[in-house]
């Protein structure tokens, strides 16, 4: 048994860290604007539509060549979800477009191209210019 565990550990080292989940190996829906998403859990509540207030928990990482890189935000860590109106300019386009159509209770991963995130400006020392992003979103409530 111990030999198998050592072998599995060696294979994991050779083919990449088990902590870096390769995003390219997963099935995603690609929208016309380049935003990609994958549902982990389908909710059973109302459907999020433009103009509605959504309450979400989310975690955001820099895209590190097809894997989740450095985490830059987590509402779970803060212990407080965020809320915003879908379709407004107050949040990045990818959040409104990526959450649109989800049902309350659902969980979704968003692969965000730079143009739908923070673009050429980035965010101070947190998100570099032209950075692609990865978000895991949990839609808690729709108002």
PDB file of N, CA and C in Angstrom, residues 15-72:
ATOM      1  N   UNK A  15       3.473  15.368 -13.117  1.00  0.00           N
ATOM      2  CA  UNK A  15       2.449  15.931 -13.984  1.00  0.00           C
ATOM      3  C   UNK A  15       1.796  17.180 -13.418  1.00  0.00           C
ATOM      4  N   UNK A  16       2.403  17.775 -12.436  1.00  0.00           N
ATOM      5  CA  UNK A  16       1.874  19.027 -11.883  1.00  0.00           C
ATOM      6  C   UNK A  16       1.329  18.825 -10.495  1.00  0.00           C
ATOM      7  N   UNK A  17       1.308  19.875  -9.780  1.00  0.00           N
ATOM      8  CA  UNK A  17       0.848  19.846  -8.405  1.00  0.00           C
ATOM      9  C   UNK A  17      -0.634  19.520  -8.334  1.00  0.00           C
ATOM     10  N   UNK A  18      -1.003  18.727  -7.345  1.00  0.00           N
ATOM     11  CA  UNK A  18      -2.419  18.414  -7.161  1.00  0.00           C
ATOM     12  C   UNK A  18      -3.179  19.653  -6.702  1.00  0.00           C
ATOM     13  N   UNK A  19      -2.466  20.691  -6.222  1.00  0.00           N
ATOM     14  CA  UNK A  19      -3.125  21.928  -5.807  1.00  0.00           C
ATOM     15  C   UNK A  19      -3.522  22.785  -6.996  1.00  0.00           C
ATOM     16  N   UNK A  20      -2.901  22.578  -8.146  1.00  0.00           N
ATOM     17  CA  UNK A  20      -3.191  23.395  -9.329  1.00  0.00           C
ATOM     18  C   UNK A  20      -4.114  22.611 -10.246  1.00  0.00           C
ATOM     19  N   UNK A  21      -5.356  22.882 -10.118  1.00  0.00           N
ATOM     20  CA  UNK A  21      -6.381  22.218 -10.901  1.00  0.00           C
ATOM     21  C   UNK A  21      -6.369  22.795 -12.317  1.00  0.00           C
ATOM     22  N   UNK A  22      -6.081  21.962 -13.302  1.00  0.00           N
ATOM     23  CA  UNK A  22      -6.028  22.449 -14.675  1.00  0.00           C
ATOM     24  C   UNK A  22      -7.427  22.747 -15.188  1.00  0.00           C
ATOM     25  N   UNK A  23      -7.633  23.993 -15.539  1.00  0.00           N
ATOM     26  CA  UNK A  23      -8.954  24.437 -15.979  1.00  0.00           C
ATOM     27  C   UNK A  23      -9.262  23.972 -17.389  1.00  0.00           C
ATOM     28  N   UNK A  24      -8.244  23.818 -18.218  1.00  0.00           N
ATOM     29  CA  UNK A  24      -8.455  23.435 -19.611  1.00  0.00           C
ATOM     30  C   UNK A  24      -9.001  22.022 -19.736  1.00  0.00           C
ATOM     31  N   UNK A  25      -8.858  21.211 -18.698  1.00  0.00           N
ATOM     32  CA  UNK A  25      -9.317  19.828 -18.763  1.00  0.00           C
ATOM     33  C   UNK A  25     -10.790  19.689 -18.395  1.00  0.00           C
ATOM     34  N   UNK A  26     -11.440  20.768 -18.087  1.00  0.00           N
ATOM     35  CA  UNK A  26     -12.838  20.727 -17.688  1.00  0.00           C
ATOM     36  C   UNK A  26     -13.720  21.208 -18.830  1.00  0.00           C
ATOM     37  N   UNK A  27     -14.977  20.796 -18.802  1.00  0.00           N
ATOM     38  CA  UNK A  27     -15.941  21.214 -19.828  1.00  0.00           C
ATOM     39  C   UNK A  27     -16.583  22.537 -19.447  1.00  0.00           C
ATOM     40  N   UNK A  28     -16.437  23.522 -20.321  1.00  0.00           N
ATOM     41  CA  UNK A  28     -17.007  24.842 -20.089  1.00  0.00           C
ATOM     42  C   UNK A  28     -17.898  25.233 -21.250  1.00  0.00           C
ATOM     43  N   UNK A  29     -18.902  26.053 -20.955  1.00  0.00           N
ATOM     44  CA  UNK A  29     -19.721  26.690 -21.984  1.00  0.00           C
ATOM     45  C   UNK A  29     -19.005  27.990 -22.326  1.00  0.00           C
ATOM     46  N   UNK A  30     -18.828  28.272 -23.617  1.00  0.00           N
ATOM     47  CA  UNK A  30     -18.171  29.509 -24.033  1.00  0.00           C
ATOM     48  C   UNK A  30     -19.211  30.447 -24.623  1.00  0.00           C
ATOM     49  N   UNK A  31     -19.290  31.656 -24.072  1.00  0.00           N
ATOM     50  CA  UNK A  31     -20.223  32.668 -24.564  1.00  0.00           C
ATOM     51  C   UNK A  31     -19.578  33.413 -25.732  1.00  0.00           C
ATOM     52  N   UNK A  32     -20.382  34.112 -26.519  1.00  0.00           N
ATOM     53  CA  UNK A  32     -19.893  34.848 -27.687  1.00  0.00           C
ATOM     54  C   UNK A  32     -18.789  35.853 -27.350  1.00  0.00           C
ATOM     55  N   UNK A  33     -18.823  36.417 -26.151  1.00  0.00           N
ATOM     56  CA  UNK A  33     -17.844  37.429 -25.759  1.00  0.00           C
ATOM     57  C   UNK A  33     -16.542  36.830 -25.204  1.00  0.00           C
ATOM     58  N   UNK A  34     -16.449  35.514 -25.133  1.00  0.00           N
ATOM     59  CA  UNK A  34     -15.245  34.848 -24.645  1.00  0.00           C
ATOM     60  C   UNK A  34     -15.322  34.387 -23.203  1.00  0.00           C
ATOM     61  N   UNK A  35     -16.341  34.827 -22.471  1.00  0.00           N
ATOM     62  CA  UNK A  35     -16.524  34.366 -21.097  1.00  0.00           C
ATOM     63  C   UNK A  35     -16.865  32.878 -21.129  1.00  0.00           C
ATOM     64  N   UNK A  36     -16.224  32.109 -20.263  1.00  0.00           N
ATOM     65  CA  UNK A  36     -16.499  30.674 -20.175  1.00  0.00           C
ATOM     66  C   UNK A  36     -17.020  30.359 -18.778  1.00  0.00           C
ATOM     67  N   UNK A  37     -17.946  29.403 -18.697  1.00  0.00           N
ATOM     68  CA  UNK A  37     -18.456  29.019 -17.384  1.00  0.00           C
ATOM     69  C   UNK A  37     -18.765  27.537 -17.336  1.00  0.00           C
ATOM     70  N   UNK A  38     -18.764  27.035 -16.107  1.00  0.00           N
ATOM     71  CA  UNK A  38     -19.112  25.636 -15.848  1.00  0.00           C
ATOM     72  C   UNK A  38     -19.926  25.597 -14.562  1.00  0.00           C
ATOM     73  N   UNK A  39     -21.075  24.945 -14.610  1.00  0.00           N
ATOM     74  CA  UNK A  39     -21.910  24.792 -13.424  1.00  0.00           C
ATOM     75  C   UNK A  39     -21.453  23.571 -12.636  1.00  0.00           C
ATOM     76  N   UNK A  40     -21.268  23.769 -11.328  1.00  0.00           N
ATOM     77  CA  UNK A  40     -20.933  22.665 -10.426  1.00  0.00           C
ATOM     78  C   UNK A  40     -22.182  22.127  -9.763  1.00  0.00           C
ATOM     79  N   UNK A  41     -23.101  23.044  -9.511  1.00  0.00           N
ATOM     80  CA  UNK A  41     -24.339  22.682  -8.831  1.00  0.00           C
ATOM     81  C   UNK A  41     -25.451  23.561  -9.379  1.00  0.00           C
ATOM     82  N   UNK A  42     -26.506  22.932  -9.855  1.00  0.00           N
ATOM     83  CA  UNK A  42     -27.645  23.679 -10.371  1.00  0.00           C
ATOM     84  C   UNK A  42     -28.536  24.050  -9.193  1.00  0.00           C
ATOM     85  N   UNK A  43     -28.872  25.304  -9.090  1.00  0.00           N
ATOM     86  CA  UNK A  43     -29.757  25.733  -8.018  1.00  0.00           C
ATOM     87  C   UNK A  43     -31.192  25.308  -8.299  1.00  0.00           C
ATOM     88  N   UNK A  44     -32.041  25.522  -7.325  1.00  0.00           N
ATOM     89  CA  UNK A  44     -33.457  25.187  -7.513  1.00  0.00           C
ATOM     90  C   UNK A  44     -34.362  26.375  -7.216  1.00  0.00           C
ATOM     91  N   UNK A  45     -33.762  27.563  -7.085  1.00  0.00           N
ATOM     92  CA  UNK A  45     -34.534  28.770  -6.804  1.00  0.00           C
ATOM     93  C   UNK A  45     -34.828  29.539  -8.078  1.00  0.00           C
ATOM     94  N   UNK A  46     -35.205  30.808  -7.920  1.00  0.00           N
ATOM     95  CA  UNK A  46     -35.522  31.643  -9.084  1.00  0.00           C
ATOM     96  C   UNK A  46     -34.283  31.885  -9.949  1.00  0.00           C
ATOM     97  N   UNK A  47     -34.503  32.286 -11.183  1.00  0.00           N
ATOM     98  CA  UNK A  47     -33.436  32.529 -12.158  1.00  0.00           C
ATOM     99  C   UNK A  47     -33.001  33.990 -12.099  1.00  0.00           C
ATOM    100  N   UNK A  48     -31.691  34.201 -12.076  1.00  0.00           N
ATOM    101  CA  UNK A  48     -31.135  35.558 -12.038  1.00  0.00           C
ATOM    102  C   UNK A  48     -31.249  36.211 -13.413  1.00  0.00           C
ATOM    103  N   UNK A  49     -31.876  37.382 -13.455  1.00  0.00           N
ATOM    104  CA  UNK A  49     -32.051  38.116 -14.709  1.00  0.00           C
ATOM    105  C   UNK A  49     -31.617  39.568 -14.529  1.00  0.00           C
ATOM    106  N   UNK A  50     -31.348  40.233 -15.645  1.00  0.00           N
ATOM    107  CA  UNK A  50     -30.919  41.632 -15.638  1.00  0.00           C
ATOM    108  C   UNK A  50     -31.880  42.485 -14.819  1.00  0.00           C
ATOM    109  N   UNK A  51     -31.308  43.346 -13.972  1.00  0.00           N
ATOM    110  CA  UNK A  51     -32.110  44.235 -13.134  1.00  0.00           C
ATOM    111  C   UNK A  51     -32.372  43.692 -11.744  1.00  0.00           C
ATOM    112  N   UNK A  52     -32.139  42.397 -11.522  1.00  0.00           N
ATOM    113  CA  UNK A  52     -32.363  41.807 -10.207  1.00  0.00           C
ATOM    114  C   UNK A  52     -31.130  41.992  -9.326  1.00  0.00           C
ATOM    115  N   UNK A  53     -31.356  42.049  -8.029  1.00  0.00           N
ATOM    116  CA  UNK A  53     -30.260  42.106  -7.058  1.00  0.00           C
ATOM    117  C   UNK A  53     -29.885  40.660  -6.720  1.00  0.00           C
ATOM    118  N   UNK A  54     -28.581  40.359  -6.839  1.00  0.00           N
ATOM    119  CA  UNK A  54     -28.094  39.023  -6.495  1.00  0.00           C
ATOM    120  C   UNK A  54     -27.166  39.127  -5.292  1.00  0.00           C
ATOM    121  N   UNK A  55     -27.197  38.106  -4.463  1.00  0.00           N
ATOM    122  CA  UNK A  55     -26.309  38.004  -3.310  1.00  0.00           C
ATOM    123  C   UNK A  55     -25.445  36.778  -3.550  1.00  0.00           C
ATOM    124  N   UNK A  56     -24.125  36.993  -3.582  1.00  0.00           N
ATOM    125  CA  UNK A  56     -23.214  35.900  -3.936  1.00  0.00           C
ATOM    126  C   UNK A  56     -22.017  35.828  -2.995  1.00  0.00           C
ATOM    127  N   UNK A  57     -21.532  34.609  -2.842  1.00  0.00           N
ATOM    128  CA  UNK A  57     -20.205  34.377  -2.285  1.00  0.00           C
ATOM    129  C   UNK A  57     -19.320  34.083  -3.481  1.00  0.00           C
ATOM    130  N   UNK A  58     -18.074  34.526  -3.422  1.00  0.00           N
ATOM    131  CA  UNK A  58     -17.169  34.242  -4.534  1.00  0.00           C
ATOM    132  C   UNK A  58     -15.730  34.187  -4.064  1.00  0.00           C
ATOM    133  N   UNK A  59     -14.940  33.476  -4.848  1.00  0.00           N
ATOM    134  CA  UNK A  59     -13.490  33.413  -4.677  1.00  0.00           C
ATOM    135  C   UNK A  59     -12.892  33.730  -6.032  1.00  0.00           C
ATOM    136  N   UNK A  60     -11.876  34.590  -6.066  1.00  0.00           N
ATOM    137  CA  UNK A  60     -11.226  34.960  -7.315  1.00  0.00           C
ATOM    138  C   UNK A  60      -9.736  34.661  -7.284  1.00  0.00           C
ATOM    139  N   UNK A  61      -9.248  34.103  -8.400  1.00  0.00           N
ATOM    140  CA  UNK A  61      -7.830  33.801  -8.566  1.00  0.00           C
ATOM    141  C   UNK A  61      -7.336  34.395  -9.877  1.00  0.00           C
ATOM    142  N   UNK A  62      -6.051  34.667  -9.952  1.00  0.00           N
ATOM    143  CA  UNK A  62      -5.438  34.974 -11.231  1.00  0.00           C
ATOM    144  C   UNK A  62      -5.336  33.666 -12.006  1.00  0.00           C
ATOM    145  N   UNK A  63      -5.560  33.717 -13.316  1.00  0.00           N
ATOM    146  CA  UNK A  63      -5.372  32.545 -14.166  1.00  0.00           C
ATOM    147  C   UNK A  63      -3.871  32.364 -14.364  1.00  0.00           C
ATOM    148  N   UNK A  64      -3.363  31.215 -13.971  1.00  0.00           N
ATOM    149  CA  UNK A  64      -1.935  30.918 -14.068  1.00  0.00           C
ATOM    150  C   UNK A  64      -1.716  29.850 -15.131  1.00  0.00           C
ATOM    151  N   UNK A  65      -1.739  30.284 -16.404  1.00  0.00           N
ATOM    152  CA  UNK A  65      -1.527  29.360 -17.530  1.00  0.00           C
ATOM    153  C   UNK A  65      -2.430  28.136 -17.468  1.00  0.00           C
ATOM    154  N   UNK A  66      -3.703  28.372 -17.267  1.00  0.00           N
ATOM    155  CA  UNK A  66      -4.672  27.279 -17.272  1.00  0.00           C
ATOM    156  C   UNK A  66      -4.916  26.643 -15.923  1.00  0.00           C
ATOM    157  N   UNK A  67      -4.418  27.248 -14.861  1.00  0.00           N
ATOM    158  CA  UNK A  67      -4.655  26.748 -13.513  1.00  0.00           C
ATOM    159  C   UNK A  67      -4.998  27.930 -12.614  1.00  0.00           C
ATOM    160  N   UNK A  68      -5.607  27.634 -11.464  1.00  0.00           N
ATOM    161  CA  UNK A  68      -5.881  28.688 -10.497  1.00  0.00           C
ATOM    162  C   UNK A  68      -4.561  29.134  -9.887  1.00  0.00           C
ATOM    163  N   UNK A  69      -4.271  30.434 -10.008  1.00  0.00           N
ATOM    164  CA  UNK A  69      -3.039  30.985  -9.451  1.00  0.00           C
ATOM    165  C   UNK A  69      -3.297  31.623  -8.102  1.00  0.00           C
ATOM    166  N   UNK A  70      -2.756  32.804  -7.902  1.00  0.00           N
ATOM    167  CA  UNK A  70      -2.883  33.513  -6.627  1.00  0.00           C
ATOM    168  C   UNK A  70      -4.314  33.960  -6.377  1.00  0.00           C
ATOM    169  N   UNK A  71      -4.811  33.663  -5.179  1.00  0.00           N
ATOM    170  CA  UNK A  71      -6.148  34.121  -4.781  1.00  0.00           C
ATOM    171  C   UNK A  71      -6.054  35.593  -4.435  1.00  0.00           C
ATOM    172  N   UNK A  72      -7.008  36.386  -4.956  1.00  0.00           N
ATOM    173  CA  UNK A  72      -6.991  37.816  -4.651  1.00  0.00           C
ATOM    174  C   UNK A  72      -8.249  38.297  -3.952  1.00  0.00           C
TER     175      UNK A  72
END
